[in-house]
Amino acid sequence: MSAASGRFLVLSAGMGSGHDTVAAELTRRLEAGGGRTTTVDVLDLLPPGAGAGLRAFYRTVIRRAPFVYAGLYAAFFRHPGAGLPRPGSAPLAVLAERRLLELVARRRADVVVPVFHLAAQLTGGLRARGALHVPSAVVITDFAVHRQWLHPGNDLHLCLTPALAHRVRRAVRRPAVVSGPLVAPRFHAPASTAEEWRRRLGPPDRPPVLVSTGAWGAGARVVDTAGLLASAGYRPVVLCGNNTRLRHRVARVEHAFALGWVDDVRGVMAVARALVDNAAGQTALEALAAGLPVVGHRPIPGHGAEGVRSMAAHGLADHAPDPWALLRALDEVTAAGPARERRLSAARGLFRGEGVLPLEDLARAGRARARGAGVPGASPGA
């Protein structure tokens, strides 16, 4: 194995598609550097049925009872008051400890890399007790760095921006670095399918505006938003995920274009003029990489609402709290001019982080310590 390589155990979670998308890009970059990776869903490490039940509950409340999730987020995720976020705790993580430790030993991992907050609580608790003998590095995928991302037992945190890294360092008193967004290279390159999408979306008389609802097709008054955009002269192109009912409802809106799950989202972004986003998650970051301005509107509760506000505070997106603010923002950022260029310029700076280099450094340092201690199987060629 090369000096920069190592064995990485990536802990994702099938909550929508965002965390798995980050895990896939993380894996691609680590393996490009000579590393060996294994990715597991942390929900699969829970007792049988527990992970599936948690996923089903979250999906249900996000799509049908968002007020329930808002209450849970306020109680267990959001930090109280205006001070620093207080590290959280997740009792559910304890149920995955034995299986994780077995997996680390079996895969002979050099570093465990959570990309989901429950996994961060799992590794942090084990590291704090000395039960996990290899370092853990948390890749924080959110602009909403809530309590459950934070555990002082973890060795390192990778963050989207310098401001978020500073906030994490102050909260946990542990190292935090700026990785920048882990977005696939195709979003930084021209899309070969752009012309095909222009033909699919119909006459060029209306500027296309993407509306994102995530893999689960979750969002508040999405059909109303599509109607508003159509009435203002735009062509709303709504990404409905796997929500068939939402897709059928949007399809009835005049001038709207309803899409289910789209593998070639890069191609759609190439012909759109802006993204209306409700979560400040991976789709928003992909849009910024593709040169598409982002406007946050009617965010999902909890981390979505907090993330949308945080992106706006970073100068990376607009936050439109009402329909008229949405139209004003779109009128500015869809037209060539200083407002659009200002947003795109800020986005270009977002992608100048260290990427996965801190993870490779952590693995290299850990392997060197293990060799020095005479740990079996720790040689570079192991």
Coordinates of C-alpha atoms in Angstrom, one line a residue, residues 15 108 143 203 238 260 275 298 302-303 337 342 380-381:
M15 CA -31.8 8.5 5.4
R108 CA -8.5 -4.0 10.3
F143 CA -24.5 23.6 7.4
P203 CA -39.9 25.5 -25.5
V238 CA -39.7 19.7 -9.7
G260 CA -39.2 11.4 -10.3
L275 CA -32.4 25.9 -7.6
R298 CA -40.0 26.6 2.8
G302 CA -35.1 21.1 12.0
H303 CA -31.7 20.8 10.3
G337 CA -25.7 40.5 -13.5
R342 CA -21.8 37.5 -6.5
P380 CA 2.8 -0.8 5.1
G381 CA 2.2 -3.9 3.0

